[in-house]
mmCIF file of C-alpha atoms in Angstrom:
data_model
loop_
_atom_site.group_PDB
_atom_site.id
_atom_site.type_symbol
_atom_site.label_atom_id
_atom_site.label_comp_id
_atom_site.label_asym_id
_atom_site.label_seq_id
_atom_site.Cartn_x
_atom_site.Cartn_y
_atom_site.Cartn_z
ATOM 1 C CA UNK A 1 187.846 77.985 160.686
ATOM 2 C CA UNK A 2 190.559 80.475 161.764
ATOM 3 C CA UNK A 3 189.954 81.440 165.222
ATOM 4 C CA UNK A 4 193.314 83.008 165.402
ATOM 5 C CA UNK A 5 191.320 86.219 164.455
ATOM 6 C CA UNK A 6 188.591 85.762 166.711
ATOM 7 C CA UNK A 7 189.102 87.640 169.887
ATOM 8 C CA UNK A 8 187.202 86.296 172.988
ATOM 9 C CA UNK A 9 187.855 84.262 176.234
ATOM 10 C CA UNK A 10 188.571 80.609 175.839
ATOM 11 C CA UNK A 11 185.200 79.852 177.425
ATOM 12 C CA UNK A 12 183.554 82.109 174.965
ATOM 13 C CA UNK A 13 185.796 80.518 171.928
ATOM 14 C CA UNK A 14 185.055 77.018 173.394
ATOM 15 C CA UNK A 15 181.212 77.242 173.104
ATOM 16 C CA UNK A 16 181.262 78.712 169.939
ATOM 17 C CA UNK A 17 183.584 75.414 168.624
ATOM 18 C CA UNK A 18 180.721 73.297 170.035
ATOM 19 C CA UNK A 19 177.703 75.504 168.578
ATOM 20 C CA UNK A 20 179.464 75.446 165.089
ATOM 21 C CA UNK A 21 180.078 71.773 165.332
ATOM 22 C CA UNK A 22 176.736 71.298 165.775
ATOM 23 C CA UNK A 23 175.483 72.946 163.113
ATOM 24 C CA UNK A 24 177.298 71.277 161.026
ATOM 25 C CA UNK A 25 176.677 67.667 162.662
ATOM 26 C CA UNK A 26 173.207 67.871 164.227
ATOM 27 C CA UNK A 27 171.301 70.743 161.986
ATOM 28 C CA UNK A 28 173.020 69.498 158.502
ATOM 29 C CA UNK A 29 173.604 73.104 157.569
ATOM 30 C CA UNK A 30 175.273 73.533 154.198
ATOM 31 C CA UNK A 31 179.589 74.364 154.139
ATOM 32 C CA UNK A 32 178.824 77.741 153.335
ATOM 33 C CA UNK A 33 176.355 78.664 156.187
ATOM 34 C CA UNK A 34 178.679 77.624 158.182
ATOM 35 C CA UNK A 35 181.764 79.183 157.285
ATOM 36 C CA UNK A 36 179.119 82.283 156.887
ATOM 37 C CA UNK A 37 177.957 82.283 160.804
ATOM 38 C CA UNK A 38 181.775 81.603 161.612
ATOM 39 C CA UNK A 39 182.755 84.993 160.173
ATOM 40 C CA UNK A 40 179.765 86.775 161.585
ATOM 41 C CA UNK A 41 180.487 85.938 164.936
ATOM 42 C CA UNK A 42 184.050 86.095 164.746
ATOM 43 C CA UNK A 43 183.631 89.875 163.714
ATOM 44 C CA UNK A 44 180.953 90.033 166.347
ATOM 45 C CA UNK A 45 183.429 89.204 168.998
ATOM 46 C CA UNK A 46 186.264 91.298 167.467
ATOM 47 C CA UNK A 47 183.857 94.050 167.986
ATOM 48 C CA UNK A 48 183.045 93.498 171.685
ATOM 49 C CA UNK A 49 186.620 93.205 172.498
ATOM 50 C CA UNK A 50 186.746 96.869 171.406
ATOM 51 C CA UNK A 51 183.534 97.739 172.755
ATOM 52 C CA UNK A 52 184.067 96.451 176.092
ATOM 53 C CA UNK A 53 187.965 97.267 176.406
ATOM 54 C CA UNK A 54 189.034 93.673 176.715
ATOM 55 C CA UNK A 55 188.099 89.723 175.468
ATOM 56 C CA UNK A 56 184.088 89.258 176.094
ATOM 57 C CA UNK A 57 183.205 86.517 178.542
ATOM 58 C CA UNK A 58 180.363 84.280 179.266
ATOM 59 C CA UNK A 59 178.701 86.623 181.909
ATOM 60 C CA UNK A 60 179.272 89.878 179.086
ATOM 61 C CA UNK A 61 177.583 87.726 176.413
ATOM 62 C CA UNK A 62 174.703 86.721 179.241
ATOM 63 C CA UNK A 63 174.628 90.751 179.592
ATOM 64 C CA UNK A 64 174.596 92.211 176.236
ATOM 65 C CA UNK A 65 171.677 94.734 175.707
ATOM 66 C CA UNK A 66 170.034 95.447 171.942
ATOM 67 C CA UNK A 67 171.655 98.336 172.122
ATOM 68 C CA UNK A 68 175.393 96.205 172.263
ATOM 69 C CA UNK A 69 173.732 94.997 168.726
ATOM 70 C CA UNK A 70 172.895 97.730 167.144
ATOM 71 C CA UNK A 71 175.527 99.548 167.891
ATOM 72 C CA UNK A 72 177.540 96.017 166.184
ATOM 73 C CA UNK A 73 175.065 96.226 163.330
ATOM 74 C CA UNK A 74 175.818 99.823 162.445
ATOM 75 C CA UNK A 75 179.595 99.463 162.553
ATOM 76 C CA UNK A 76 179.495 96.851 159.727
ATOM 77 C CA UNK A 77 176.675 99.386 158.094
ATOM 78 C CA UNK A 78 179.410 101.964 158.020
ATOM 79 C CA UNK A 79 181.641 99.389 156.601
ATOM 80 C CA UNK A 80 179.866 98.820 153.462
ATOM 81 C CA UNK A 81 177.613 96.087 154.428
ATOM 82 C CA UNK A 82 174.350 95.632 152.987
ATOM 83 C CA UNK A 83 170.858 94.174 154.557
ATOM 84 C CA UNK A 84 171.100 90.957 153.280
ATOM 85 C CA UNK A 85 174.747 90.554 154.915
ATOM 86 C CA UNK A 86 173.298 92.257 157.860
ATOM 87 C CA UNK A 87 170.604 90.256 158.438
ATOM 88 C CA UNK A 88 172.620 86.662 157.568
ATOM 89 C CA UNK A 89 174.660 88.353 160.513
ATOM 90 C CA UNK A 90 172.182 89.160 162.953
ATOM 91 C CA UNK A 91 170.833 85.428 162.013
ATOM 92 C CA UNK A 92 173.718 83.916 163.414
ATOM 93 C CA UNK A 93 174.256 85.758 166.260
ATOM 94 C CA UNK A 94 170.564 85.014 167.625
ATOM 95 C CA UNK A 95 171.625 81.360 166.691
ATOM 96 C CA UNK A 96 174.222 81.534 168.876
ATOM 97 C CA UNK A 97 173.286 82.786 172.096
ATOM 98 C CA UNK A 98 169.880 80.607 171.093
ATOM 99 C CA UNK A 99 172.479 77.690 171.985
ATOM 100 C CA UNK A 100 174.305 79.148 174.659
ATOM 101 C CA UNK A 101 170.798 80.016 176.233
ATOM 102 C CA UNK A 102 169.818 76.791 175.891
ATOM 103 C CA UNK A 103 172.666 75.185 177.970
ATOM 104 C CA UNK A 104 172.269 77.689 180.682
ATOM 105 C CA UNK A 105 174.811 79.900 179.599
ATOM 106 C CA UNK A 106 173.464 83.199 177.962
ATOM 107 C CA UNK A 107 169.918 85.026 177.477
ATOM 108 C CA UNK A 108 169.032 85.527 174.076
ATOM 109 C CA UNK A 109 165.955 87.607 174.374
ATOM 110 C CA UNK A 110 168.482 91.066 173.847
ATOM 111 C CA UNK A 111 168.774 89.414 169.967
ATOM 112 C CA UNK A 112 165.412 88.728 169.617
ATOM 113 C CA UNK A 113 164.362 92.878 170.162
ATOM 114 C CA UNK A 114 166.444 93.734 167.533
ATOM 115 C CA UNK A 115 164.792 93.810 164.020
ATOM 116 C CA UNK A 116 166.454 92.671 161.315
ATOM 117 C CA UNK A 117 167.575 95.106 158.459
ATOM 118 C CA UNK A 118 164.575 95.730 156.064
ATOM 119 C CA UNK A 119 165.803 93.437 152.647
ATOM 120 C CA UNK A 120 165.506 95.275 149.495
ATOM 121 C CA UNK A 121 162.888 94.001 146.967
ATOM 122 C CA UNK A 122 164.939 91.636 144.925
ATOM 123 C CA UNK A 123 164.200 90.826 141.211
ATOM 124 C CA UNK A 124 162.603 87.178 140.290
ATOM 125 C CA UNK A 125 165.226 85.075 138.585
ATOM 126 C CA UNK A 126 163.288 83.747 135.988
ATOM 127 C CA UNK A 127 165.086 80.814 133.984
ATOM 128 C CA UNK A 128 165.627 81.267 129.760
ATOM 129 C CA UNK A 129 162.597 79.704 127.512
ATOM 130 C CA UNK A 130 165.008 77.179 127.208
ATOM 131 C CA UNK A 131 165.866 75.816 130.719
ATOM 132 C CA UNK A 132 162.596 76.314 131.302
ATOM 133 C CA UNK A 133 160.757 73.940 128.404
ATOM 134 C CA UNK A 134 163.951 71.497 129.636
ATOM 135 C CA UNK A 135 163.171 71.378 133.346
ATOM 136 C CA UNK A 136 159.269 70.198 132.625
ATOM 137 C CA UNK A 137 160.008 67.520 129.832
ATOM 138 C CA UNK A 138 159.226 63.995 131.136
ATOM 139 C CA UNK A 139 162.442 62.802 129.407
ATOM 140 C CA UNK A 140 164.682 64.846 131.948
ATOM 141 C CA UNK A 141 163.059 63.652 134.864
ATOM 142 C CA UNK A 142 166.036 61.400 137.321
ATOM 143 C CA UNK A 143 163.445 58.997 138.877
ATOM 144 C CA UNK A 144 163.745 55.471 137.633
ATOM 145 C CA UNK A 145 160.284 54.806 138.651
ATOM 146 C CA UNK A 146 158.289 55.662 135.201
ATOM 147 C CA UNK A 147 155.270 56.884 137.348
ATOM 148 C CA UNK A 148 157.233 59.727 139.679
ATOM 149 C CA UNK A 149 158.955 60.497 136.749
ATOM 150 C CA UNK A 150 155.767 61.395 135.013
ATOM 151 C CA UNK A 151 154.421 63.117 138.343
ATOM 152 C CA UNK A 152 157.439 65.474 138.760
ATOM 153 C CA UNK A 153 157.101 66.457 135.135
ATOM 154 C CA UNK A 154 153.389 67.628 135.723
ATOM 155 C CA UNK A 155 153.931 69.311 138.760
ATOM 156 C CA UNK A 156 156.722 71.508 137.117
ATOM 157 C CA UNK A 157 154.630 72.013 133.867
ATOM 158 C CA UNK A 158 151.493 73.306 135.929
ATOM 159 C CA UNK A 159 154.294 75.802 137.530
ATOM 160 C CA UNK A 160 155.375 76.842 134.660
ATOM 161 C CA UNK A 161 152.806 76.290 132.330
ATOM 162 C CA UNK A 162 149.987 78.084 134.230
ATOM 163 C CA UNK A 163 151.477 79.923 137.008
ATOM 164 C CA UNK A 164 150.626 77.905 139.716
ATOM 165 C CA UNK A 165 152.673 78.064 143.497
ATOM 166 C CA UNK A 166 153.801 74.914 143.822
ATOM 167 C CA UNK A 167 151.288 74.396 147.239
ATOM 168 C CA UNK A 168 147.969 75.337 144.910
ATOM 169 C CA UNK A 169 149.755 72.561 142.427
ATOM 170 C CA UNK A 170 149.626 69.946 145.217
ATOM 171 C CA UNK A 171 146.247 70.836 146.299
ATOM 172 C CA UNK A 172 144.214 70.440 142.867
ATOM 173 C CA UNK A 173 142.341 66.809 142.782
ATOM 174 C CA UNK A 174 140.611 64.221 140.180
ATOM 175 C CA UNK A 175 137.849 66.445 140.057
ATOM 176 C CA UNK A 176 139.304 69.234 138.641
ATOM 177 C CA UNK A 177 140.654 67.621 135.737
ATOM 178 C CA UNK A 178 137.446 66.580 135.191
ATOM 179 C CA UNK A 179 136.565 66.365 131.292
ATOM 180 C CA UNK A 180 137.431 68.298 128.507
ATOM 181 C CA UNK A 181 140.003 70.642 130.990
ATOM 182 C CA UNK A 182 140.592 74.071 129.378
ATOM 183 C CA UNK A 183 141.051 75.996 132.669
ATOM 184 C CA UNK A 184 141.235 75.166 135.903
ATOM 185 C CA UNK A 185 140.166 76.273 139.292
ATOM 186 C CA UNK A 186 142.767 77.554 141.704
ATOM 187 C CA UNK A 187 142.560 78.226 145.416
ATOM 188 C CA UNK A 188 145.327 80.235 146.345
ATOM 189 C CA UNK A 189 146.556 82.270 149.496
ATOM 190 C CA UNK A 190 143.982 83.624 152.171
ATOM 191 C CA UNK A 191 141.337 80.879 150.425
ATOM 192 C CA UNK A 192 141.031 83.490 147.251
ATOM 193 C CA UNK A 193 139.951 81.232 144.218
ATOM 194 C CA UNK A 194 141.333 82.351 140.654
ATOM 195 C CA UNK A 195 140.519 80.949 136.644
ATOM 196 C CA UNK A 196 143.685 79.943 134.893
ATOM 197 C CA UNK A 197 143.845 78.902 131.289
ATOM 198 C CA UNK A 198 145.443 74.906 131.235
ATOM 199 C CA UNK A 199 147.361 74.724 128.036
ATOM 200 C CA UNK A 200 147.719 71.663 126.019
ATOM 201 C CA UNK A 201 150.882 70.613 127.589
ATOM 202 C CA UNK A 202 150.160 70.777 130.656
ATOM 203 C CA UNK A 203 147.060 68.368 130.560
ATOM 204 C CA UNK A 204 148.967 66.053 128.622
ATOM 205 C CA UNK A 205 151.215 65.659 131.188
ATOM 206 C CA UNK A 206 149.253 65.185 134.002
ATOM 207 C CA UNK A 207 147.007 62.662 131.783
ATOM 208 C CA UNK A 208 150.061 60.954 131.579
ATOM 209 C CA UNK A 209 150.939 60.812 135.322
ATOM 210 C CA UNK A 210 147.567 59.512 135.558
ATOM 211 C CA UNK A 211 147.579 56.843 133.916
ATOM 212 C CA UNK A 212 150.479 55.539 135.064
ATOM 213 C CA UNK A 213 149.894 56.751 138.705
ATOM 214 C CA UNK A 214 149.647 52.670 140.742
ATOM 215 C CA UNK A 215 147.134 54.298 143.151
ATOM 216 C CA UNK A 216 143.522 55.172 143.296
ATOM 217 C CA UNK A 217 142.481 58.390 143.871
ATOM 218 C CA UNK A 218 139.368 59.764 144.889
ATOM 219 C CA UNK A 219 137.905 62.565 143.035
ATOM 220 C CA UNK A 220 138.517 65.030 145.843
ATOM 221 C CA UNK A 221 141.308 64.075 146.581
ATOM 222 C CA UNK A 222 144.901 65.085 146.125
ATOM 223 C CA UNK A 223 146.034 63.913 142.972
ATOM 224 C CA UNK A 224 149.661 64.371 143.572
ATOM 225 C CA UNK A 225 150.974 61.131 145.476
ATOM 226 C CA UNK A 226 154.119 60.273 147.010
ATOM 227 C CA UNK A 227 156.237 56.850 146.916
ATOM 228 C CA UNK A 228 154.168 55.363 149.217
ATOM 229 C CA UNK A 229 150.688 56.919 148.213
ATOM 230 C CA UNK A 230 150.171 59.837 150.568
ATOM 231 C CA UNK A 231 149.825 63.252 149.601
ATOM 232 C CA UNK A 232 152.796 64.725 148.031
ATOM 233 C CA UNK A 233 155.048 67.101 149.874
ATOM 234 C CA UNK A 234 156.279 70.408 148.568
ATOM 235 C CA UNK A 235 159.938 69.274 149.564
ATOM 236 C CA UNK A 236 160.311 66.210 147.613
ATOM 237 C CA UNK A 237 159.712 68.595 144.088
ATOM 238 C CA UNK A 238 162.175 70.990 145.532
ATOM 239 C CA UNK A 239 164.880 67.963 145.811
ATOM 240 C CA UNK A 240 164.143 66.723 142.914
ATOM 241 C CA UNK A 241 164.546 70.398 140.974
ATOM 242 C CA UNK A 242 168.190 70.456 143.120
ATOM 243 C CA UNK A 243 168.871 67.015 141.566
ATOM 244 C CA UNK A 244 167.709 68.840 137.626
ATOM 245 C CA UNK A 245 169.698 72.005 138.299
ATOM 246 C CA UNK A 246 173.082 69.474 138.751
ATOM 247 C CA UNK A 247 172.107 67.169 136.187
ATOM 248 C CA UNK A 248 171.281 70.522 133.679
ATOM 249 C CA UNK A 249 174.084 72.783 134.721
ATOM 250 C CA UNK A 250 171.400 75.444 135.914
ATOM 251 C CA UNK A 251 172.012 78.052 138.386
ATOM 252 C CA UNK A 252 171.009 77.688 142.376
ATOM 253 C CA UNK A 253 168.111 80.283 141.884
ATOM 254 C CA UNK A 254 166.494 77.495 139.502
ATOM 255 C CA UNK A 255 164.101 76.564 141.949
ATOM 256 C CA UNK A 256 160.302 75.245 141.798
ATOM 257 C CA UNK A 257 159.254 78.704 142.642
ATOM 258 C CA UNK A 258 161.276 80.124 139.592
ATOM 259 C CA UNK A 259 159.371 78.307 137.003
ATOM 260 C CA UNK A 260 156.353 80.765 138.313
ATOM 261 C CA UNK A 261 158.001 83.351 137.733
ATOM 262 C CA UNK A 262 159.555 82.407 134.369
ATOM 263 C CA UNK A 263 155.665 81.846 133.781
ATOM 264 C CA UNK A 264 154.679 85.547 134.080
ATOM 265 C CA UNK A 265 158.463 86.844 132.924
ATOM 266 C CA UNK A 266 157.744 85.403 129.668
ATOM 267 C CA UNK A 267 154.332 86.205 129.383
ATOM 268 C CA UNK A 268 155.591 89.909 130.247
ATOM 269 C CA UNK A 269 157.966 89.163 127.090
ATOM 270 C CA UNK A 270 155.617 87.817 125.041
ATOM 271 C CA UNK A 271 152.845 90.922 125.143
ATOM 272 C CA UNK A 272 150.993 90.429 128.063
ATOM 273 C CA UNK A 273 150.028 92.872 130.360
ATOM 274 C CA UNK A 274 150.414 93.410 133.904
ATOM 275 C CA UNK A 275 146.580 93.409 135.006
ATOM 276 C CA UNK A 276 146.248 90.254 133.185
ATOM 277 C CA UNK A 277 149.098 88.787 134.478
ATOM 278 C CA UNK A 278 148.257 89.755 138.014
ATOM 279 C CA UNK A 279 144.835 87.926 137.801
ATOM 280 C CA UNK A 280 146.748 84.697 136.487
ATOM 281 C CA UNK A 281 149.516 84.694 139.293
ATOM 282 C CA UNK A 282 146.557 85.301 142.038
ATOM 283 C CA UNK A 283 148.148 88.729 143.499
ATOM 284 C CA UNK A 284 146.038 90.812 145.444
ATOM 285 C CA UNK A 285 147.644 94.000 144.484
ATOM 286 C CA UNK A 286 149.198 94.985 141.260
ATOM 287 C CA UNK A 287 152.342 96.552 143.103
ATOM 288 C CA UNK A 288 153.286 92.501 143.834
ATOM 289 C CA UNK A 289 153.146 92.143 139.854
ATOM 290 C CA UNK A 290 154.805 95.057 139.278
ATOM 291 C CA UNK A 291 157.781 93.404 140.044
ATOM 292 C CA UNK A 292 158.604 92.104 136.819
ATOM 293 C CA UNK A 293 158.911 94.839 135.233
ATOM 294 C CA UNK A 294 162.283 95.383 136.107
ATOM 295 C CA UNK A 295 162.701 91.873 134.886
ATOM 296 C CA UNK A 296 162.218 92.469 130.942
ATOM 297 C CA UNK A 297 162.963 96.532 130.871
ATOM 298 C CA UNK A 298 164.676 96.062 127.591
ATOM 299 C CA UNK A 299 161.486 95.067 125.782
ATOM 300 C CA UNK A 300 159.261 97.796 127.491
ATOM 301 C CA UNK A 301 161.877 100.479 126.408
ATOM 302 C CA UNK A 302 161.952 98.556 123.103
ATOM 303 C CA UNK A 303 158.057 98.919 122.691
ATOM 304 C CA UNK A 304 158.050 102.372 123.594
ATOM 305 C CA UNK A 305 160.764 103.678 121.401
ATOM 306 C CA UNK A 306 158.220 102.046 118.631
ATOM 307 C CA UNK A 307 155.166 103.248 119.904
ATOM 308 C CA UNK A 308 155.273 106.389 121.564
ATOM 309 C CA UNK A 309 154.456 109.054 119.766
ATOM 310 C CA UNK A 310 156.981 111.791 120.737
ATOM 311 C CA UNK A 311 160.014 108.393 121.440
#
């Protein structure tokens, strides 16, 4: 971490060694954060040395004023940055005087009145047919344990098989795979309950978790268990799609959530439309759906050249 370019008074520089330390240390935060909230504040500080005609101190860092930040946040606008670099920025500055505020040193209420830049609507990144059908087979699961390996690989096939977030996944019990399934019955966000189709593959696989599953269940349930039989967490599928994405060679954005949206970009692909697709992902407004769209543009434009009348 170059300081060299940082401009500030050794107290100043000297806190900011110890909060970066222990965000490294004590949070666990990744290389890149890091190095990410070093640069933000070192151009942070840069900037108050201008802004206040000499190196900032404790007591000017105890003073600043949201105005001190936005005026900051709109010199790197004019710069070129963008919201998301804006708001990374404005992220580490709050977590800095968050620390310093907390060891008696700074008040950190002048960050928390400034809103962060509004992000722009970003794009699902849905994974290929391929990645996708690779992620959910049993056989590429990394658990030794025949049973979790089987559990992982029917949590990921209902997310990508019918759509499901991976909390609604978690949630569904004995009694919903009750019989002959052909659909199932989904609760999602603000208690709204939905029908989704359950294809083939996707009761096969939790039949097979099922059966090899070393705890009893109750029909209402969770039927998703951890290692040591309680309900299974959210995070645990999230590690183990970071440990497929290694394994596979897939990108960072091949996450849990993606297989839900490589659910509805295919679909998209495939000939389905939006209001049906809306009703299977559980959105409440059409405009949410809309988003994938912009995902598959090529086939739209391809459909319309061949349809339209006056293409």
């Amino acid at each position: 971490m170059n300081e060299l370019l940082a401009i500030g008074h050794p107290e100043v520089m000297a806190e900011r060694r110890r909060w970066l330390a222990s965000l490294a240390e004590e949070r666990r935060l990744s290389e890149k954060t890091v190095d990410a909230y070093e640069r933000d504040t070192r151009q942070f500080l840069t900037f108050l040395t201008g802004h206040l005609a000499g190196p900032p101190r404790l007591s000017d860092i105890c003073a600043l004023r949201p105005a001190d930040l936005r005026g900051f946040l709109a010199q790197r606008r004019k710069g070129g940055a963008g919201a998301r670099t804006l708001g990374r920025g404005l992220a580490g500055l709050r977590s800095f005087l968050r620390y310093l505020e907390r060891n008696g040193l700074a008040n950190a209420a002048g960050a928390g009145a400034v809103r962060s830049p509004k992000q722009p609507k970003s794009l699902p990144k849905a994974l290929t047919d391929r990645e996708a059908l690779e992620v959910v087979t049993a056989d590429a699961q990394l658990a030794e344990e025949p049973w979790i390996a089987a559990r992982n690989a029917a949590v990921l096939t209902l997310l990508y098989g019918c759509g499901l977030r991976i909390a609604e996944a978690l949630d569904l019990t004995p009694a919903d795979f009750s019989g002959p399934v052909t659909s199932l019955r989904v609760t999602g966000k603000g208690g709204k309950t939905r029908i989704v189709p359950m294809i083939a593959a996707a009761a096969e696989a939790v039949e097979t978790y099922r059966k090899l599953c070393p705890y009893h269940i109750e029909p209402e349930e969770p039927i998703f268990r951890g290692a040591r039989g309680a309900k299974l967490q959210p995070a645990i599928i999230q590690r183990e799609m970071q440990k497929l994405r290694a394994a596979l060679g897939l990108p960072d954005s091949a996450t849990p959530h993606a297989l839900r949206h490589s659910f509805a970009t295919h679909l998209l692909a495939g000939g389905g439309d939006l209001r049906t697709i809306q009703e299977l992902l559980g959105h409440a407004s059409l405009s949410t759906t809309q988003v994938y769209t912009g995902v598959d543009s090529a086939r739209l434009l391809e459909i319309y050249d061949r349809a339209h009348p006056r293409a």
